[in-house]
PDB file of C-alpha atoms in Angstrom:
ATOM      1  CA  MET A  91      -1.938 -10.544  15.659  1.00  0.00           C
ATOM      2  CA  PRO A  92      -1.457  -7.877  13.128  1.00  0.00           C
ATOM      3  CA  SER A  93       1.337  -7.512  10.796  1.00  0.00           C
ATOM      4  CA  ASP A  94       4.633  -7.014  12.687  1.00  0.00           C
ATOM      5  CA  ALA A  95       4.848  -3.319  11.778  1.00  0.00           C
ATOM      6  CA  LYS A  96       5.215  -1.444  15.000  1.00  0.00           C
ATOM      7  CA  ILE A  97       3.201   1.914  16.320  1.00  0.00           C
ATOM      8  CA  LEU A  98       5.771   4.359  17.367  1.00  0.00           C
ATOM      9  CA  ILE A  99       4.684   6.581  20.198  1.00  0.00           C
ATOM     10  CA  VAL A 100       6.745   9.732  20.497  1.00  0.00           C
ATOM     11  CA  ASP A 101       6.340  12.111  23.480  1.00  0.00           C
ATOM     12  CA  ASP A 102       9.002  14.213  25.595  1.00  0.00           C
ATOM     13  CA  HIS A 103       6.884  13.236  28.938  1.00  0.00           C
ATOM     14  CA  GLU A 104       7.420   9.630  30.265  1.00  0.00           C
ATOM     15  CA  GLY A 105       3.494  10.055  31.869  1.00  0.00           C
ATOM     16  CA  THR A 106       2.119  10.787  28.637  1.00  0.00           C
ATOM     17  CA  LEU A 107       4.097   7.898  27.041  1.00  0.00           C
ATOM     18  CA  TYR A 108       2.619   5.250  29.390  1.00  0.00           C
ATOM     19  CA  ALA A 109      -1.105   6.501  29.073  1.00  0.00           C
ATOM     20  CA  LEU A 110      -0.871   6.003  25.465  1.00  0.00           C
ATOM     21  CA  GLU A 111       0.832   2.342  25.768  1.00  0.00           C
ATOM     22  CA  SER A 112      -1.893   1.565  28.062  1.00  0.00           C
ATOM     23  CA  ALA A 113      -4.660   3.058  25.768  1.00  0.00           C
ATOM     24  CA  LEU A 114      -3.327   1.146  22.828  1.00  0.00           C
ATOM     25  CA  ALA A 115      -2.369  -2.410  24.679  1.00  0.00           C
ATOM     26  CA  PRO A 116      -5.758  -3.925  23.801  1.00  0.00           C
ATOM     27  CA  LEU A 117      -5.320  -3.687  20.163  1.00  0.00           C
ATOM     28  CA  GLY A 118      -2.574  -6.051  20.101  1.00  0.00           C
ATOM     29  CA  TYR A 119      -0.264  -4.160  18.016  1.00  0.00           C
ATOM     30  CA  ARG A 120       3.590  -3.762  18.747  1.00  0.00           C
ATOM     31  CA  LEU A 121       4.345  -0.695  20.269  1.00  0.00           C
ATOM     32  CA  ALA A 122       7.408   1.226  20.469  1.00  0.00           C
ATOM     33  CA  ARG A 123       8.613   4.784  22.193  1.00  0.00           C
ATOM     34  CA  ALA A 124      10.431   7.524  21.379  1.00  0.00           C
ATOM     35  CA  THR A 125      11.098  10.642  23.485  1.00  0.00           C
ATOM     36  CA  SER A 126      12.342  13.147  20.949  1.00  0.00           C
ATOM     37  CA  GLY A 127      12.147  13.955  17.250  1.00  0.00           C
ATOM     38  CA  ASP A 128      15.481  12.445  16.420  1.00  0.00           C
ATOM     39  CA  GLU A 129      15.060   9.346  18.383  1.00  0.00           C
ATOM     40  CA  ALA A 130      11.696   9.102  16.204  1.00  0.00           C
ATOM     41  CA  LEU A 131      13.212   9.785  12.980  1.00  0.00           C
ATOM     42  CA  LYS A 132      16.387   7.007  13.611  1.00  0.00           C
ATOM     43  CA  GLN A 133      13.468   4.490  14.471  1.00  0.00           C
ATOM     44  CA  VAL A 134      11.365   5.344  11.650  1.00  0.00           C
ATOM     45  CA  LEU A 135      14.095   5.284   8.969  1.00  0.00           C
ATOM     46  CA  ARG A 136      15.023   1.756  10.593  1.00  0.00           C
ATOM     47  CA  GLY A 137      11.765   0.502   9.010  1.00  0.00           C
ATOM     48  CA  GLN A 138       8.912  -1.202  10.260  1.00  0.00           C
ATOM     49  CA  VAL A 139       6.938   1.692  11.389  1.00  0.00           C
ATOM     50  CA  GLY A 140       3.158   1.317  10.525  1.00  0.00           C
ATOM     51  CA  LEU A 141       1.651   4.427  12.082  1.00  0.00           C
ATOM     52  CA  LEU A 142       3.401   7.181  14.145  1.00  0.00           C
ATOM     53  CA  LEU A 143       1.748   9.035  16.975  1.00  0.00           C
ATOM     54  CA  LEU A 144       3.747  12.047  17.439  1.00  0.00           C
ATOM     55  CA  ASP A 145       3.552  15.098  19.964  1.00  0.00           C
ATOM     56  CA  VAL A 146       3.554  18.356  18.071  1.00  0.00           C
ATOM     57  CA  ARG A 147       5.783  20.208  20.706  1.00  0.00           C
ATOM     58  CA  MET A 148       8.965  18.743  21.907  1.00  0.00           C
ATOM     59  CA  PRO A 149      12.441  20.039  22.743  1.00  0.00           C
ATOM     60  CA  GLY A 150      14.822  20.410  19.436  1.00  0.00           C
ATOM     61  CA  VAL A 151      13.002  18.464  16.860  1.00  0.00           C
ATOM     62  CA  SER A 152       9.473  19.324  16.807  1.00  0.00           C
ATOM     63  CA  GLY A 153       6.651  16.905  15.514  1.00  0.00           C
ATOM     64  CA  LEU A 154       6.043  18.962  12.374  1.00  0.00           C
ATOM     65  CA  ASP A 155       9.998  19.081  11.821  1.00  0.00           C
ATOM     66  CA  VAL A 156       9.618  14.991  11.947  1.00  0.00           C
ATOM     67  CA  VAL A 157       6.516  14.928   9.419  1.00  0.00           C
ATOM     68  CA  ARG A 158       8.366  17.446   6.908  1.00  0.00           C
ATOM     69  CA  TYR A 159      11.418  15.244   6.946  1.00  0.00           C
ATOM     70  CA  LEU A 160       9.157  11.950   6.592  1.00  0.00           C
ATOM     71  CA  ARG A 161       7.360  13.205   3.645  1.00  0.00           C
ATOM     72  CA  ARG A 162      10.520  14.138   1.834  1.00  0.00           C
ATOM     73  CA  LEU A 163      11.296  10.511   1.983  1.00  0.00           C
ATOM     74  CA  GLU A 164       9.589   8.152  -0.760  1.00  0.00           C
ATOM     75  CA  GLN A 165      10.064   4.944   1.893  1.00  0.00           C
ATOM     76  CA  THR A 166       8.204   6.982   4.790  1.00  0.00           C
ATOM     77  CA  GLN A 167       6.098   9.354   2.787  1.00  0.00           C
ATOM     78  CA  HIS A 168       2.690   7.179   3.277  1.00  0.00           C
ATOM     79  CA  ILE A 169       3.203   6.248   6.875  1.00  0.00           C
ATOM     80  CA  PRO A 170       0.285   7.487   8.679  1.00  0.00           C
ATOM     81  CA  VAL A 171       0.821  10.165  11.408  1.00  0.00           C
ATOM     82  CA  LEU A 172      -1.618  11.260  14.114  1.00  0.00           C
ATOM     83  CA  LEU A 173      -0.143  14.495  15.773  1.00  0.00           C
ATOM     84  CA  LEU A 174      -0.844  15.073  19.668  1.00  0.00           C
ATOM     85  CA  THR A 175      -1.249  18.470  21.093  1.00  0.00           C
ATOM     86  CA  GLY A 176      -1.950  19.651  24.517  1.00  0.00           C
ATOM     87  CA  PHE A 177      -2.040  23.508  23.356  1.00  0.00           C
ATOM     88  CA  GLY A 178      -5.764  23.278  22.289  1.00  0.00           C
ATOM     89  CA  THR A 179      -6.936  24.174  18.772  1.00  0.00           C
ATOM     90  CA  ASP A 180      -4.494  26.526  16.725  1.00  0.00           C
ATOM     91  CA  PRO A 181      -5.595  27.461  13.266  1.00  0.00           C
ATOM     92  CA  GLU A 182      -1.956  27.720  12.161  1.00  0.00           C
ATOM     93  CA  LEU A 183      -1.049  24.460  13.399  1.00  0.00           C
ATOM     94  CA  THR A 184      -4.133  22.703  12.173  1.00  0.00           C
ATOM     95  CA  ALA A 185      -3.311  24.147   8.757  1.00  0.00           C
ATOM     96  CA  ALA A 186       0.186  23.101   8.899  1.00  0.00           C
ATOM     97  CA  ALA A 187      -0.565  19.566   9.974  1.00  0.00           C
ATOM     98  CA  PHE A 188      -3.143  18.902   7.277  1.00  0.00           C
ATOM     99  CA  THR A 189      -0.839  20.507   4.555  1.00  0.00           C
ATOM    100  CA  LEU A 190       1.760  17.927   5.758  1.00  0.00           C
ATOM    101  CA  GLY A 191      -0.596  15.057   4.907  1.00  0.00           C
ATOM    102  CA  VAL A 192      -1.156  14.277   8.783  1.00  0.00           C
ATOM    103  CA  ALA A 193      -4.212  12.033   9.188  1.00  0.00           C
ATOM    104  CA  ASP A 194      -5.405  13.799  12.335  1.00  0.00           C
ATOM    105  CA  LEU A 195      -4.539  16.149  15.091  1.00  0.00           C
ATOM    106  CA  VAL A 196      -5.780  14.524  18.890  1.00  0.00           C
ATOM    107  CA  MET A 197      -5.906  17.036  21.376  1.00  0.00           C
ATOM    108  CA  LYS A 198      -4.618  15.818  24.761  1.00  0.00           C
ATOM    109  CA  PRO A 199      -5.656  14.386  27.264  1.00  0.00           C
ATOM    110  CA  VAL A 200      -6.711  11.447  24.510  1.00  0.00           C
ATOM    111  CA  ASP A 201      -9.948   9.522  25.097  1.00  0.00           C
ATOM    112  CA  PRO A 202      -8.751   5.957  24.936  1.00  0.00           C
ATOM    113  CA  TRP A 203     -11.557   4.524  22.843  1.00  0.00           C
ATOM    114  CA  THR A 204     -11.327   7.447  20.188  1.00  0.00           C
ATOM    115  CA  LEU A 205      -7.552   7.013  20.027  1.00  0.00           C
ATOM    116  CA  ARG A 206      -7.779   2.980  19.795  1.00  0.00           C
ATOM    117  CA  THR A 207     -10.529   3.619  16.893  1.00  0.00           C
ATOM    118  CA  LYS A 208      -8.332   6.051  14.826  1.00  0.00           C
ATOM    119  CA  VAL A 209      -5.409   3.924  15.397  1.00  0.00           C
ATOM    120  CA  ARG A 210      -6.945   0.736  14.249  1.00  0.00           C
ATOM    121  CA  TYR A 211      -8.754   2.213  11.313  1.00  0.00           C
ATOM    122  CA  LEU A 212      -5.308   4.042  10.488  1.00  0.00           C
ATOM    123  CA  TYR A 213      -2.816   1.244  10.901  1.00  0.00           C
ATOM    124  CA  ASP A 214      -5.029  -1.388   9.232  1.00  0.00           C
ATOM    125  CA  ALA A 215      -5.554   0.977   6.109  1.00  0.00           C
ATOM    126  CA  HIS A 216      -1.483   1.409   5.799  1.00  0.00           C
ATOM    127  CA  GLN A 217      -0.953  -2.274   6.107  1.00  0.00           C
ATOM    128  CA  ARG A 218      -3.673  -2.928   3.332  1.00  0.00           C
ATOM    129  CA  HIS A 219      -2.040  -0.176   1.391  1.00  0.00           C
ATOM    130  CA  GLN A 220       1.517  -1.841   1.910  1.00  0.00           C
ATOM    131  CA  ALA A 221       0.048  -5.171   0.829  1.00  0.00           C
ATOM    132  CA  LEU A 222      -1.406  -4.055  -2.718  1.00  0.00           C
ATOM    133  CA  GLU A 223       1.872  -2.172  -3.285  1.00  0.00           C
ATOM    134  CA  GLN A 224       3.550  -5.170  -2.753  1.00  0.00           C
ATOM    135  CA  GLU A 225       1.282  -7.331  -4.897  1.00  0.00           C
ATOM    136  CA  VAL A 226       1.491  -4.904  -7.720  1.00  0.00           C
ATOM    137  CA  ARG A 227       5.587  -4.939  -7.512  1.00  0.00           C
ATOM    138  CA  GLU A 228       5.244  -8.769  -7.946  1.00  0.00           C
ATOM    139  CA  LEU A 229       2.592  -8.635 -10.907  1.00  0.00           C
ATOM    140  CA  ARG A 230       5.014  -6.083 -12.480  1.00  0.00           C
ATOM    141  CA  ALA A 231       8.132  -8.327 -12.084  1.00  0.00           C
ATOM    142  CA  LEU A 232       5.845 -11.241 -13.787  1.00  0.00           C
ATOM    143  CA  LEU A 233       5.172  -9.194 -16.725  1.00  0.00           C
ATOM    144  CA  LYS A 234       8.605  -7.932 -17.224  1.00  0.00           C
ATOM    145  CA  ASP A 235       9.909 -11.582 -17.039  1.00  0.00           C
ATOM    146  CA  PRO A 236       6.966 -13.795 -17.771  1.00  0.00           C
ATOM    147  CA  PRO A 237       6.946 -17.450 -17.053  1.00  0.00           C
ATOM    148  CA  ASP A 238       8.052 -19.924 -19.762  1.00  0.00           C
ATOM    149  CA  PRO A 239       5.010 -21.290 -20.932  1.00  0.00           C
ATOM    150  CA  GLY A 240       6.854 -24.653 -22.601  1.00  0.00           C
ATOM    151  CA  PRO A 241       6.600 -25.945 -25.835  1.00  0.00           C
ATOM    152  CA  ALA A 242       4.153 -24.203 -27.816  1.00  0.00           C
ATOM    153  CA  LEU A 243       1.143 -26.649 -28.950  1.00  0.00           C
ATOM    154  CA  PRO A 244       0.061 -26.625 -32.587  1.00  0.00           C
ATOM    155  CA  HIS A 245      -2.813 -24.919 -33.333  1.00  0.00           C
ATOM    156  CA  PRO A 246      -5.963 -27.534 -33.519  1.00  0.00           C
ATOM    157  CA  ASP A 247      -6.499 -26.563 -37.121  1.00  0.00           C
ATOM    158  CA  ALA A 248      -3.372 -27.328 -38.123  1.00  0.00           C
ATOM    159  CA  ARG A 249      -3.870 -31.436 -37.597  1.00  0.00           C
ATOM    160  CA  VAL A 250      -6.939 -31.358 -39.809  1.00  0.00           C
ATOM    161  CA  PRO A 251      -6.667 -31.050 -43.843  1.00  0.00           C
ATOM    162  CA  TYR A 252      -8.510 -27.840 -45.226  1.00  0.00           C
ATOM    163  CA  GLN A 253     -11.664 -29.255 -46.837  1.00  0.00           C
ATOM    164  CA  ARG A 254     -14.227 -27.122 -48.761  1.00  0.00           C
ATOM    165  CA  ASP A 255     -17.745 -28.631 -49.219  1.00  0.00           C
ATOM    166  CA  ALA A 256     -19.197 -29.611 -52.260  1.00  0.00           C
ATOM    167  CA  GLN A 257     -21.247 -26.287 -52.294  1.00  0.00           C
ATOM    168  CA  ASN A 258     -18.205 -23.807 -51.809  1.00  0.00           C
ATOM    169  CA  ALA A 259     -16.014 -25.704 -54.218  1.00  0.00           C
ATOM    170  CA  ALA A 260     -18.631 -25.419 -57.241  1.00  0.00           C
ATOM    171  CA  ALA A 261     -19.098 -21.792 -56.271  1.00  0.00           C
ATOM    172  CA  VAL A 262     -15.464 -21.182 -56.455  1.00  0.00           C
ATOM    173  CA  THR A 263     -14.003 -23.511 -59.025  1.00  0.00           C
ATOM    174  CA  PRO A 264     -15.645 -23.606 -62.351  1.00  0.00           C
ATOM    175  CA  THR A 265     -16.875 -27.302 -63.346  1.00  0.00           C
ATOM    176  CA  PRO A 266     -14.741 -28.368 -66.492  1.00  0.00           C
ATOM    177  CA  ALA A 267     -16.609 -28.757 -69.596  1.00  0.00           C
ATOM    178  CA  PRO A 268     -17.423 -32.297 -70.300  1.00  0.00           C
ATOM    179  CA  THR A 269     -14.718 -34.041 -72.875  1.00  0.00           C
ATOM    180  CA  PRO A 270     -16.097 -35.497 -75.694  1.00  0.00           C
ATOM    181  CA  ALA A 271     -15.560 -39.197 -76.172  1.00  0.00           C
ATOM    182  CA  PRO A 272     -12.925 -40.339 -78.528  1.00  0.00           C
ATOM    183  CA  ASP A 273     -14.421 -41.399 -81.976  1.00  0.00           C
ATOM    184  CA  ARG A 274     -14.198 -45.003 -82.577  1.00  0.00           C
ATOM    185  CA  THR A 275     -15.344 -46.052 -85.905  1.00  0.00           C
TER     186      THR A 275
END
């Protein structure tokens, strides 16, 4: 079973929610549902959402409005979003969606195999990204407060007296002239 982050499916039609849940069930991820943009925002802000499957056109807060809001918040700006639309391709919608950083725009009715493939890829990539961010935070914390290495060990050369070899000693130190022997006569 993957991480405990869930996939939030948002659509204002109960039948579509059921069909999307059925298509994604074989993946084994935790699924949650919302029937409005407001409800989706509340669930995402509570945390633990790893992917958002979001209908574009809903009464009240639209799917694009939800994405606009999420992209402004640091905690939610990297959650991958798949937008769902049943109204065919619309160049303005496509441009707006990709400008907001939506991962993909999926047409309804959705092909279950294609949806599972996209969801698995996006969800897993997001989880890997989250894990790397956590590791970076932990490493930065270690750099700020490094663990105590214990008492410092003396340098290995500190135990050995410094010695010159005979050749270097002769080159550096002039040899004193022999002193004459005392006269004993």
